[in-house]
PDB file of C-alpha atoms in Angstrom:
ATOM      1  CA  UNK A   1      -3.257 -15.224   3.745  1.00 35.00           C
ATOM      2  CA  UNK A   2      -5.590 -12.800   1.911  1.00 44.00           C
ATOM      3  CA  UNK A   3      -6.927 -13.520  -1.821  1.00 41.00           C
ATOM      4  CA  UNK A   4      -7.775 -10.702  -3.677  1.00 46.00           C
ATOM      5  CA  UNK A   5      -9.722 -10.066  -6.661  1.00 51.00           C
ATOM      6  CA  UNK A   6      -9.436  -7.904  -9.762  1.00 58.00           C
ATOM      7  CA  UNK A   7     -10.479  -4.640  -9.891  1.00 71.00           C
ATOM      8  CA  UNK A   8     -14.103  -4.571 -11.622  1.00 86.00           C
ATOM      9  CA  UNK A   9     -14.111  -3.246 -15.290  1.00 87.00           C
ATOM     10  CA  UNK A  10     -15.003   0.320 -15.833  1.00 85.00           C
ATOM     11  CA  UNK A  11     -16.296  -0.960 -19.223  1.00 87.00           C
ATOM     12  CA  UNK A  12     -19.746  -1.766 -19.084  1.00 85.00           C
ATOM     13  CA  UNK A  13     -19.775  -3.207 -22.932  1.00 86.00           C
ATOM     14  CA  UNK A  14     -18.719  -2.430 -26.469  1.00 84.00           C
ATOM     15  CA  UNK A  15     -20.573  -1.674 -29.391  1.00 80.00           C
ATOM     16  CA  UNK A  16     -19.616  -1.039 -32.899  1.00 79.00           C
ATOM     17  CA  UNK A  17     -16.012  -0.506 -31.640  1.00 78.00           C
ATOM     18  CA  UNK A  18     -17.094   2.256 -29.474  1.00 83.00           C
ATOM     19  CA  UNK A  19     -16.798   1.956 -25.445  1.00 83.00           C
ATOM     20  CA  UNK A  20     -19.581   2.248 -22.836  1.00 85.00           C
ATOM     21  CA  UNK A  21     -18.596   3.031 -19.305  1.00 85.00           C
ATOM     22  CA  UNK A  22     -20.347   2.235 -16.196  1.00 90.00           C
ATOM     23  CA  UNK A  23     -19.377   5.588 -15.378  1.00 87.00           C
ATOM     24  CA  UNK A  24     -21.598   7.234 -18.548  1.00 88.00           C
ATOM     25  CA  UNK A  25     -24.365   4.669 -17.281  1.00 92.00           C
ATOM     26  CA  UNK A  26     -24.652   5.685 -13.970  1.00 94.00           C
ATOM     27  CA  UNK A  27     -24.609   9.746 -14.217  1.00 92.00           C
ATOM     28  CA  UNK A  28     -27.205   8.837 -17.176  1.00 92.00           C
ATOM     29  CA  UNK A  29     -29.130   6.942 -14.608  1.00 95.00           C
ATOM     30  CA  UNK A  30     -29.129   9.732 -11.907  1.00 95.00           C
ATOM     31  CA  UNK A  31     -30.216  12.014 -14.750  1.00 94.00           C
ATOM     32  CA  UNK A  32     -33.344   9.936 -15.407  1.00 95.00           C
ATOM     33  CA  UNK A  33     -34.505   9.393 -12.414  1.00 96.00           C
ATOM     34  CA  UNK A  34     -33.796  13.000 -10.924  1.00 96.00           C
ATOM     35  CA  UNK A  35     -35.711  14.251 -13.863  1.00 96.00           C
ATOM     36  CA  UNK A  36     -38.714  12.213 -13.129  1.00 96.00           C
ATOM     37  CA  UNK A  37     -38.829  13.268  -9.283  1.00 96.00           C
ATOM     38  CA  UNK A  38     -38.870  16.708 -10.413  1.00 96.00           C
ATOM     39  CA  UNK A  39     -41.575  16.541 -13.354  1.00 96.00           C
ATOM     40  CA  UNK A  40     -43.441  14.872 -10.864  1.00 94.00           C
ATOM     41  CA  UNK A  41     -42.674  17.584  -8.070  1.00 93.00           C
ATOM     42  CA  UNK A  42     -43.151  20.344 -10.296  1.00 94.00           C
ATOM     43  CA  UNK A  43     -47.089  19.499 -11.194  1.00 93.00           C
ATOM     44  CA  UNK A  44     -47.631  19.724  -7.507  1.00 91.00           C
ATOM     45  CA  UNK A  45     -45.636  23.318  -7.789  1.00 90.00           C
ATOM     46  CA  UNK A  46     -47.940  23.969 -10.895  1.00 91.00           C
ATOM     47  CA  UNK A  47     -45.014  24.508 -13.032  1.00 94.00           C
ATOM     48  CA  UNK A  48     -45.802  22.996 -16.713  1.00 94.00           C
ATOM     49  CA  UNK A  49     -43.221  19.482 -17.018  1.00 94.00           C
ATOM     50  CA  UNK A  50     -42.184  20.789 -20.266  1.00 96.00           C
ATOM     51  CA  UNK A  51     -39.763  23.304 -18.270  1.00 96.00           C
ATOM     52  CA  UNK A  52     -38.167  20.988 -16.608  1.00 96.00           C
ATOM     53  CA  UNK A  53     -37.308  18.927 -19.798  1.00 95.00           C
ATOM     54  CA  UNK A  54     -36.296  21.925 -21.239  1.00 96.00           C
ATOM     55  CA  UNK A  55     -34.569  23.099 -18.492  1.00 96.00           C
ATOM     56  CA  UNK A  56     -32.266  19.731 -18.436  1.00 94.00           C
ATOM     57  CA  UNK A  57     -31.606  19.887 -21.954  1.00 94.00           C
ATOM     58  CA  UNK A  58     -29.924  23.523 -21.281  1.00 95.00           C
ATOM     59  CA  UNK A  59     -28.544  22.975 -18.032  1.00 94.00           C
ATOM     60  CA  UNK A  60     -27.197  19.145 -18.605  1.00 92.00           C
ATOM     61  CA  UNK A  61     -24.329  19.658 -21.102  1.00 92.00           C
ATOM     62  CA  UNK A  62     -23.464  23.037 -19.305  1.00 95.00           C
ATOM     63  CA  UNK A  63     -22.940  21.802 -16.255  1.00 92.00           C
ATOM     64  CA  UNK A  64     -20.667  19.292 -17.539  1.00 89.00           C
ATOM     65  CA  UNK A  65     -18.257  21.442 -19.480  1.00 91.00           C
ATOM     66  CA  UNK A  66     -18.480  23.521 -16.368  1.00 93.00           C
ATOM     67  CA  UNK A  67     -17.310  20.270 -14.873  1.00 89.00           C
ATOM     68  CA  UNK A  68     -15.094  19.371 -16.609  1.00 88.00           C
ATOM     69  CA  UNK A  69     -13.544  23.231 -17.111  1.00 89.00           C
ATOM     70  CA  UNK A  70     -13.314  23.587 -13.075  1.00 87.00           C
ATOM     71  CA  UNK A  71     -11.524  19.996 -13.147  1.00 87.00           C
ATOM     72  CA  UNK A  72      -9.036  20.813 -15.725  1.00 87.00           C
ATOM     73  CA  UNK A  73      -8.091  24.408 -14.401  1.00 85.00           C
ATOM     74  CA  UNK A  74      -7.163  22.976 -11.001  1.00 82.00           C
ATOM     75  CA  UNK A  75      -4.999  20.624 -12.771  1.00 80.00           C
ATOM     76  CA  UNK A  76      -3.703  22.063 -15.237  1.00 79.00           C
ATOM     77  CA  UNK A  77      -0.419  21.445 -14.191  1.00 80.00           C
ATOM     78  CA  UNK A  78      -1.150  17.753 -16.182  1.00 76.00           C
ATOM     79  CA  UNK A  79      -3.388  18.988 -18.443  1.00 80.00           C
ATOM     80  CA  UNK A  80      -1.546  21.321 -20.177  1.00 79.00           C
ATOM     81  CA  UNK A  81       1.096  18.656 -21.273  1.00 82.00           C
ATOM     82  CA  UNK A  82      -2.075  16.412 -22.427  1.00 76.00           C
ATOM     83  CA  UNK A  83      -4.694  18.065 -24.264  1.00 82.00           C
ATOM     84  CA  UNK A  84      -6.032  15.412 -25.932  1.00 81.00           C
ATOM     85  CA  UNK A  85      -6.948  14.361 -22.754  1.00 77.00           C
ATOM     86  CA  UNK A  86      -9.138  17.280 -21.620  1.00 82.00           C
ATOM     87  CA  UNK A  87     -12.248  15.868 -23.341  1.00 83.00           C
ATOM     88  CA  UNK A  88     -12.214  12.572 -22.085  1.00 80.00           C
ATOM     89  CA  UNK A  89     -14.620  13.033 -19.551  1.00 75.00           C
ATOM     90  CA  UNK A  90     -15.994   9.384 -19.727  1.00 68.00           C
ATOM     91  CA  UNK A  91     -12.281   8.579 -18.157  1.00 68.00           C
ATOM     92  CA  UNK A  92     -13.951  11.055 -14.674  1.00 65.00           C
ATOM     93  CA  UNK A  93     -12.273  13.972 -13.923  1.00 73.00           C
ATOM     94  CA  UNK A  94     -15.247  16.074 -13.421  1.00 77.00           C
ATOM     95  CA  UNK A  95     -16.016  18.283 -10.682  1.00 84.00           C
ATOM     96  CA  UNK A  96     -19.178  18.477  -8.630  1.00 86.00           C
ATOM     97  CA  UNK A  97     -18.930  21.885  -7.725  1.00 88.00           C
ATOM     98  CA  UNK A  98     -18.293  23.327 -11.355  1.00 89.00           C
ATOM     99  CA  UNK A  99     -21.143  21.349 -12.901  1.00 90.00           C
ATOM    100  CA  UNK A 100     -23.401  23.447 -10.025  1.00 92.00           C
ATOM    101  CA  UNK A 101     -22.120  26.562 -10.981  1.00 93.00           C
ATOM    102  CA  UNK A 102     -22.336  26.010 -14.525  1.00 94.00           C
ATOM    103  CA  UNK A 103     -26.232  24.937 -14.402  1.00 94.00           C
ATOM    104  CA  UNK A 104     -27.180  27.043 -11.431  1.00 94.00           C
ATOM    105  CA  UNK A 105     -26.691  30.218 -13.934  1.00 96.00           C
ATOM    106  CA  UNK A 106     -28.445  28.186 -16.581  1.00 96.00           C
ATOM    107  CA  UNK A 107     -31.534  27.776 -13.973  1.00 96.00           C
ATOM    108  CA  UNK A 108     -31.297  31.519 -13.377  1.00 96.00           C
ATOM    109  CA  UNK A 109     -31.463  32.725 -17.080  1.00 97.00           C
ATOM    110  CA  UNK A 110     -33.945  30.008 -17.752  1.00 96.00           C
ATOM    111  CA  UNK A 111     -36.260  31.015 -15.240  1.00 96.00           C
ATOM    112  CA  UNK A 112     -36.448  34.471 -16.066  1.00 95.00           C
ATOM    113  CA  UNK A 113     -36.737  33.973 -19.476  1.00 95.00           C
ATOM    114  CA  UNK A 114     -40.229  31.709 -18.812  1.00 94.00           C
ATOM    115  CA  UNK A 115     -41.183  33.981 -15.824  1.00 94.00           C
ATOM    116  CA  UNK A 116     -41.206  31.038 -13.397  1.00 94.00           C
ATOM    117  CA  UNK A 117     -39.763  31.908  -9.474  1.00 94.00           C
ATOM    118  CA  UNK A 118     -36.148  31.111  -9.435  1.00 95.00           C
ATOM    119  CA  UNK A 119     -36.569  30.258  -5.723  1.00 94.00           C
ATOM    120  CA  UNK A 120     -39.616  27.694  -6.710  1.00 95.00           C
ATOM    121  CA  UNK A 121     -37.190  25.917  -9.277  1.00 96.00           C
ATOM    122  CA  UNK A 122     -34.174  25.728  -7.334  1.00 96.00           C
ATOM    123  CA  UNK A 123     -36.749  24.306  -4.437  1.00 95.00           C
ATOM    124  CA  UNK A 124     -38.244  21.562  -7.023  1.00 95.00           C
ATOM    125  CA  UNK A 125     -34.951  20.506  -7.950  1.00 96.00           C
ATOM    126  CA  UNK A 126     -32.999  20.839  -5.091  1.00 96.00           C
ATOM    127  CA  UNK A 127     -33.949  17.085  -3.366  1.00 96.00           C
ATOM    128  CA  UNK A 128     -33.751  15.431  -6.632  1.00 96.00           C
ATOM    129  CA  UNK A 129     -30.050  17.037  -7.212  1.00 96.00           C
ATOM    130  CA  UNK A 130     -28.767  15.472  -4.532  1.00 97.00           C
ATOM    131  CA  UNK A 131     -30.292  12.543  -4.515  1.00 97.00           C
ATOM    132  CA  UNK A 132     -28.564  12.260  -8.126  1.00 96.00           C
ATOM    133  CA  UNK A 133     -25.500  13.096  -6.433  1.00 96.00           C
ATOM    134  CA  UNK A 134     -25.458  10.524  -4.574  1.00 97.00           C
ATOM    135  CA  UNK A 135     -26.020   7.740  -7.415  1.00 96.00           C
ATOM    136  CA  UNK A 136     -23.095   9.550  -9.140  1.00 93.00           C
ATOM    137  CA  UNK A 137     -20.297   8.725  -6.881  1.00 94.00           C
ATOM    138  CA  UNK A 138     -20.932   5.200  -7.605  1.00 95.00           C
ATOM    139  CA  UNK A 139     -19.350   6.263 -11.191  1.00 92.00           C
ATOM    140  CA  UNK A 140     -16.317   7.689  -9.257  1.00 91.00           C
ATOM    141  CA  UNK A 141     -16.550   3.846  -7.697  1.00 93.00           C
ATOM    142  CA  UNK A 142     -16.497   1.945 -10.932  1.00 92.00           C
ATOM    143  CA  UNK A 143     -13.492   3.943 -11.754  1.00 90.00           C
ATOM    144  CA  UNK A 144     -11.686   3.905  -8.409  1.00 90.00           C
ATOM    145  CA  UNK A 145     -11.431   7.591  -8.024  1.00 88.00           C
ATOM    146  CA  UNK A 146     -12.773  10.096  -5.292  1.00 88.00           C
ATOM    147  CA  UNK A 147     -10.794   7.645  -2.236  1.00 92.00           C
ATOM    148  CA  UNK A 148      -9.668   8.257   0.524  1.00 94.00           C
ATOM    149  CA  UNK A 149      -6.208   7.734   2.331  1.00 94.00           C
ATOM    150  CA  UNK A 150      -4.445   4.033   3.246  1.00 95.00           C
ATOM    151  CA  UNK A 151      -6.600   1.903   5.516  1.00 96.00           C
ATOM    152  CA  UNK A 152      -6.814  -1.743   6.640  1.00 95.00           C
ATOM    153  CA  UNK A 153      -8.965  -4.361   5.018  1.00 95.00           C
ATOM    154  CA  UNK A 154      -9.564  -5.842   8.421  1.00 95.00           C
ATOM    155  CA  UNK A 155     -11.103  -1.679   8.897  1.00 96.00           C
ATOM    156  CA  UNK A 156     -13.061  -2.311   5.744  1.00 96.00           C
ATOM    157  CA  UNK A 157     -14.551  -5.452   6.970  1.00 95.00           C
ATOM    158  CA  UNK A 158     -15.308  -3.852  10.517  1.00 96.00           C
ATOM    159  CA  UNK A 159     -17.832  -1.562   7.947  1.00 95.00           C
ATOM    160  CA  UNK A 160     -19.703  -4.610   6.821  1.00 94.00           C
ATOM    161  CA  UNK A 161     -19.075  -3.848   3.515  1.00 95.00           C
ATOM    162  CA  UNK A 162     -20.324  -6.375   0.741  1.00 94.00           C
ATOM    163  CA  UNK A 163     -16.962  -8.136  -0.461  1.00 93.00           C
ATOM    164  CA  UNK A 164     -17.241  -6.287  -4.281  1.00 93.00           C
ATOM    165  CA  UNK A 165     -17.014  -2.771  -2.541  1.00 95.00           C
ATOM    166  CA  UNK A 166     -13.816  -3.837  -0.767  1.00 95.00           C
ATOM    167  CA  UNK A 167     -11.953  -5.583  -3.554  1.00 94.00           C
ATOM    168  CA  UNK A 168     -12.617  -1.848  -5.535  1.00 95.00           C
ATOM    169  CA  UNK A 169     -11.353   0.127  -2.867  1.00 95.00           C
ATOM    170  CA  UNK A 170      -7.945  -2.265  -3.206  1.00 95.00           C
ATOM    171  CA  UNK A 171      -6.238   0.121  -5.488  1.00 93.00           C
ATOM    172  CA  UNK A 172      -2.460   1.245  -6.337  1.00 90.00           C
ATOM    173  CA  UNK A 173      -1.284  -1.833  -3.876  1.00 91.00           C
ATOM    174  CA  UNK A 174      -3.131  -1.024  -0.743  1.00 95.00           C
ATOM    175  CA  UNK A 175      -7.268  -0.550   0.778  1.00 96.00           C
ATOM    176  CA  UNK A 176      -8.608   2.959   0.435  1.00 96.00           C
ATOM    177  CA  UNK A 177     -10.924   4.975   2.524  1.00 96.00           C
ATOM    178  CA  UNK A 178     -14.476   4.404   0.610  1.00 96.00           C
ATOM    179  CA  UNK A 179     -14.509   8.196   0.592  1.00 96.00           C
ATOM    180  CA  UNK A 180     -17.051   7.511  -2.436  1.00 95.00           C
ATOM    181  CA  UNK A 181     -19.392   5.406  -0.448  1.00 96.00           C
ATOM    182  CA  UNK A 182     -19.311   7.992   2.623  1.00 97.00           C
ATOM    183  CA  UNK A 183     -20.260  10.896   0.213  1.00 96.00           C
ATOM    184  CA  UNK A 184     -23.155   8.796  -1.285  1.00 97.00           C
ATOM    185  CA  UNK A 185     -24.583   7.819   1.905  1.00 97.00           C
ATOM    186  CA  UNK A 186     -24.669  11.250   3.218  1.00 98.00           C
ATOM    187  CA  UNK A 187     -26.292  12.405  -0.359  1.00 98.00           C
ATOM    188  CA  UNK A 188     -28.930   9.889  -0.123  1.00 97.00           C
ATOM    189  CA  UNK A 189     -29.814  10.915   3.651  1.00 98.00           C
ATOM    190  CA  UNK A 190     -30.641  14.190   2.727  1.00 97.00           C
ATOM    191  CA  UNK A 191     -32.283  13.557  -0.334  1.00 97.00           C
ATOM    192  CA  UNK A 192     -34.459  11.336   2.511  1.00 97.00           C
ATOM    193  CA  UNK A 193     -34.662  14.282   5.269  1.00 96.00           C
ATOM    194  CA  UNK A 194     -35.402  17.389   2.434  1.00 96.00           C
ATOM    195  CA  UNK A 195     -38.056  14.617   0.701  1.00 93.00           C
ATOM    196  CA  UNK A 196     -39.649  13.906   4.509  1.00 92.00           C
ATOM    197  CA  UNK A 197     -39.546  18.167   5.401  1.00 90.00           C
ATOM    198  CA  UNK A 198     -40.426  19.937   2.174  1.00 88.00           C
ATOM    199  CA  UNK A 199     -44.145  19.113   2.274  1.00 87.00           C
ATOM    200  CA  UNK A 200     -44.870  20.161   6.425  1.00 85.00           C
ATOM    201  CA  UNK A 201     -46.921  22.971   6.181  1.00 84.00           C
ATOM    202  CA  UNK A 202     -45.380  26.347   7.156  1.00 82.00           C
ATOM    203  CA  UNK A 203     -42.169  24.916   7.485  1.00 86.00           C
ATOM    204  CA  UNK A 204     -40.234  26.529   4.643  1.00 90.00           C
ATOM    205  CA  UNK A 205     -40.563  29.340   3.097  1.00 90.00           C
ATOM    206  CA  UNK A 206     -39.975  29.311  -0.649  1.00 91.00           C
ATOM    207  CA  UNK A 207     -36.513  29.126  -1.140  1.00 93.00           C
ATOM    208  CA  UNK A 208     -35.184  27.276   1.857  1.00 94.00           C
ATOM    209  CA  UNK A 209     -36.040  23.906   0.734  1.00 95.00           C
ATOM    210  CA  UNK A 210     -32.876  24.724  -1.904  1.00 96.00           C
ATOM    211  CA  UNK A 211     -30.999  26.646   1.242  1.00 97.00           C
ATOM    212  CA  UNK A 212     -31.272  23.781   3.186  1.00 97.00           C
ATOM    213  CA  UNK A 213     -29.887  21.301   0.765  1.00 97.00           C
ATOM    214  CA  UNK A 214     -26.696  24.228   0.381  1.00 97.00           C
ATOM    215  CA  UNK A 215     -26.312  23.831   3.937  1.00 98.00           C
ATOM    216  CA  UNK A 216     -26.654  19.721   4.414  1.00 98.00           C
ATOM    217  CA  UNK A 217     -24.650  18.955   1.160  1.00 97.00           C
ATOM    218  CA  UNK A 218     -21.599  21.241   1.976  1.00 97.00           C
ATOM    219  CA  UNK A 219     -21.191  20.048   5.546  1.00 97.00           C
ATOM    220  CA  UNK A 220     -21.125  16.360   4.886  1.00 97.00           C
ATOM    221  CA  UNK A 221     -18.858  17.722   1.812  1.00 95.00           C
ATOM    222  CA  UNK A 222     -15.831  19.048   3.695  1.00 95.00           C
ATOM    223  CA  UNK A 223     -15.587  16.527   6.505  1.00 95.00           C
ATOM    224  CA  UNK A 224     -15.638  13.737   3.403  1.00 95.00           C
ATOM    225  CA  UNK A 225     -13.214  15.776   1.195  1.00 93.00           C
ATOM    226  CA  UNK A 226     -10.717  16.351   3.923  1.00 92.00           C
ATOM    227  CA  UNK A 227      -9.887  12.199   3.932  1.00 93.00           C
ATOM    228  CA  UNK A 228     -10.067  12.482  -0.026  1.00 91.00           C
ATOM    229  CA  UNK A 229      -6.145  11.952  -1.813  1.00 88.00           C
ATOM    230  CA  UNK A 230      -7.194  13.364  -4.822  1.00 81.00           C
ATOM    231  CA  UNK A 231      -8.688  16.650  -4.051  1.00 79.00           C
ATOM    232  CA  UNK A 232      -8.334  19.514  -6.081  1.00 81.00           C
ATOM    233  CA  UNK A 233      -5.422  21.753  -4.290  1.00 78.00           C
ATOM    234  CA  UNK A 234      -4.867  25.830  -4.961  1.00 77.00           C
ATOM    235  CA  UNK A 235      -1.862  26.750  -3.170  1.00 74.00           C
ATOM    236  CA  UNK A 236      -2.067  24.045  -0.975  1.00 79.00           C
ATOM    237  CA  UNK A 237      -5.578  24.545  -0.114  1.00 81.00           C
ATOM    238  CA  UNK A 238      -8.175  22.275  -0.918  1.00 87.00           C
ATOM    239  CA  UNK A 239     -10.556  23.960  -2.842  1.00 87.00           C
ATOM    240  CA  UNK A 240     -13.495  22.247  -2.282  1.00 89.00           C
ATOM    241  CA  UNK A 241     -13.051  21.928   1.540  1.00 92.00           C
ATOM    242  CA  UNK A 242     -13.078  25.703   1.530  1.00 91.00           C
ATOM    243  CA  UNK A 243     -15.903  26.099  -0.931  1.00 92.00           C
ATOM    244  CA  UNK A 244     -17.771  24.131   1.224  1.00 95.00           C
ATOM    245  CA  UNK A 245     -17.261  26.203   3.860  1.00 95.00           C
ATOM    246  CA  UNK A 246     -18.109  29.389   2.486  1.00 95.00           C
ATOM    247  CA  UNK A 247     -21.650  27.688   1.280  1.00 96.00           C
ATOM    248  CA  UNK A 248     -22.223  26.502   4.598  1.00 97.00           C
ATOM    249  CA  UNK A 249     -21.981  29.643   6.440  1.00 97.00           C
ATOM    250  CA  UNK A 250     -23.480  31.840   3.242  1.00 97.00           C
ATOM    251  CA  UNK A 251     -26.560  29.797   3.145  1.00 97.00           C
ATOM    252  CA  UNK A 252     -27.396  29.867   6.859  1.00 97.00           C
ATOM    253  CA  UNK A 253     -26.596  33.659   6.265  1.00 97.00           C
ATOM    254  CA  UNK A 254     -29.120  33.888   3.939  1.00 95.00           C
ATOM    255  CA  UNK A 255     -31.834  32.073   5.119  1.00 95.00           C
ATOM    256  CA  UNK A 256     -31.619  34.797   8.368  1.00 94.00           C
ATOM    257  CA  UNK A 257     -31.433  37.555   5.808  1.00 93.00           C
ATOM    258  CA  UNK A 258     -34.371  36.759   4.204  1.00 91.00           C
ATOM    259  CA  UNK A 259     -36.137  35.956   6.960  1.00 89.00           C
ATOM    260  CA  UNK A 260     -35.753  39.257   9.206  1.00 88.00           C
ATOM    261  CA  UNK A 261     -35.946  41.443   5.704  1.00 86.00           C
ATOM    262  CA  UNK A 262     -38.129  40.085   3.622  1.00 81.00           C
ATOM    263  CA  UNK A 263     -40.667  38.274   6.871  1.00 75.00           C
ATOM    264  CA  UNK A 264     -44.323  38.495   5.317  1.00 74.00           C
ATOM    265  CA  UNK A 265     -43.053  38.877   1.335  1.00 80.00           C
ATOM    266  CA  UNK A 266     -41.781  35.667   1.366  1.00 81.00           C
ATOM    267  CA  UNK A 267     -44.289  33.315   0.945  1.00 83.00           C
ATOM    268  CA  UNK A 268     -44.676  29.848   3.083  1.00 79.00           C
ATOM    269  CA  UNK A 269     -45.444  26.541   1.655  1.00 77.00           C
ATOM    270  CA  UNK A 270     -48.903  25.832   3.044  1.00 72.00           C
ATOM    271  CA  UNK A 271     -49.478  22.839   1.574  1.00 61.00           C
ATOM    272  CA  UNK A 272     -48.281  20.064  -1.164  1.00 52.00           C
ATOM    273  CA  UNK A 273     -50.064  21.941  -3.742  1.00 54.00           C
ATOM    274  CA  UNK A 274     -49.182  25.750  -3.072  1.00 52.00           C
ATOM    275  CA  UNK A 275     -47.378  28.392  -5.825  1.00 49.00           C
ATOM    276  CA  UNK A 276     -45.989  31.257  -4.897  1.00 46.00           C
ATOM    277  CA  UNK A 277     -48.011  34.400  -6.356  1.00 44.00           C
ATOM    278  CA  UNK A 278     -46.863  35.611  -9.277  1.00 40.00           C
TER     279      UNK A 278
END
């Protein structure tokens, strides 16, 4: 006989009649401490800290109307029968991928505007983005979202998972897959492996430190999203398997590209401490 506990609340607390979720919390979090990282990484890069706080106030609430845009489009099919529903993003419903493409051309326009290496920024920022990644699916957790198909408890248990983590992954009557957790784990390892490799002298050359994270993210990305329920379909494709796919290969594309046709003009990290020439 098997006892099973609630579901935890999605509601951190209340105040003044208005709602905080743990979901809100928790992408706030990853915000925080992503922006510190790179402040921090981008004084090594000698690029002034104000940018990145200026970046982040640009690039934040674009990339989650991006988000949240890419989310609804793929399903509008419910959507479009409840549009008061479209801004509820504090419910989820917001897609990774659309919050990159939405900030990624805010990074572009912002760096040309200061006159600051796009490659350089996207190479500061890449570890910290997916280290804050991986801290977000834990929102996707609090709201039991982003799981995977029917499994066993006693498959759960065989994980070692703490007892809170299964109980949340009980949802519509049976045990999930902890697609969540798998994503997050994979996140946090290469925020680990990029943090370990970006500083070994002649290593990378400027721009593959952001490549690389391309190529890690978007592999561990379609083997997770094809156990996912809840992906986001287009004509019976899953869109973000296939996304992933063309990042994969497209990155690894361009890092040879660059490599054999730009060689010398691209300049190597030396040291903790080196800028690219301006």
């Amino acid at each position: 006989m098997e006892f099973i506990l609630g579901a935890l609340n999605p509601i951190a607390f209340s105040f003044g009649g208005i709602q905080v979720h743990w979901y809100g919390i928790i992408i706030a979090s990853a915000v925080v401490i992503a922006t510190l990282l790179a402040v921090r990484e981008a004084k090594r890069r000698r690029i002034d800290p104000d940018n990145i706080y200026d970046l982040i106030l640009w690039a934040l609430p674009v990339a989650i109307v991006s988000a949240r845009t890419y989310y609804v489009i793929f399903e509008w099919g419910y959507y479009k029968n409840h549009l008061d529903e479209i801004i509820r993003v504090w419910d989820g419903g917001i897609a990774i991928y659309g919050a990159l493409i939405g900030a990624g051309i805010v990074v572009y326009l912002f760096c040309r505007i200061k006159w600051i290496p796009v490659w350089l920024m996207l190479d500061v920022i890449a570890p910290v983005l997916i280290m804050a990644q991986g801290i977000g699916r834990w929102g996707n957790f609090m709201n039991q979202e982003a799981f995977g198909r029917i499994t066993s408890l006693d498959f759960l248990q065989s994980l070692h998972l703490p007892q809170f983590i299964i109980q949340q992954m009980f949802i519509n009557g049976a045990y999930r897959q902890p697609t969540f957790l798998y994503e997050s784990m994979w996140d946090i390892l290469g925020f680990i492996v990029l943090m370990s490799l970006r500083h070994r002298p002649n290593l990378f050359k400027q721009g593959e430190v952001f490549l690389t994270y391309v190529i890690w993210y978007s592999f561990g990305r379609f083997f997770v999203e094809g156990m996912r329920t809840d992906s986001l379909m287009l004509l019976g494709i899953r869109v973000s398997q296939w996304l992933s796919v063309i990042l994969f290969f497209g990155a690894i594309t361009l890092v040879i590209l660059r490599r054999r046709m730009l060689k010398d003009r691209l300049p190597r990290y030396l040291d903790g401490n080196e800028l690219a020439p301006k």
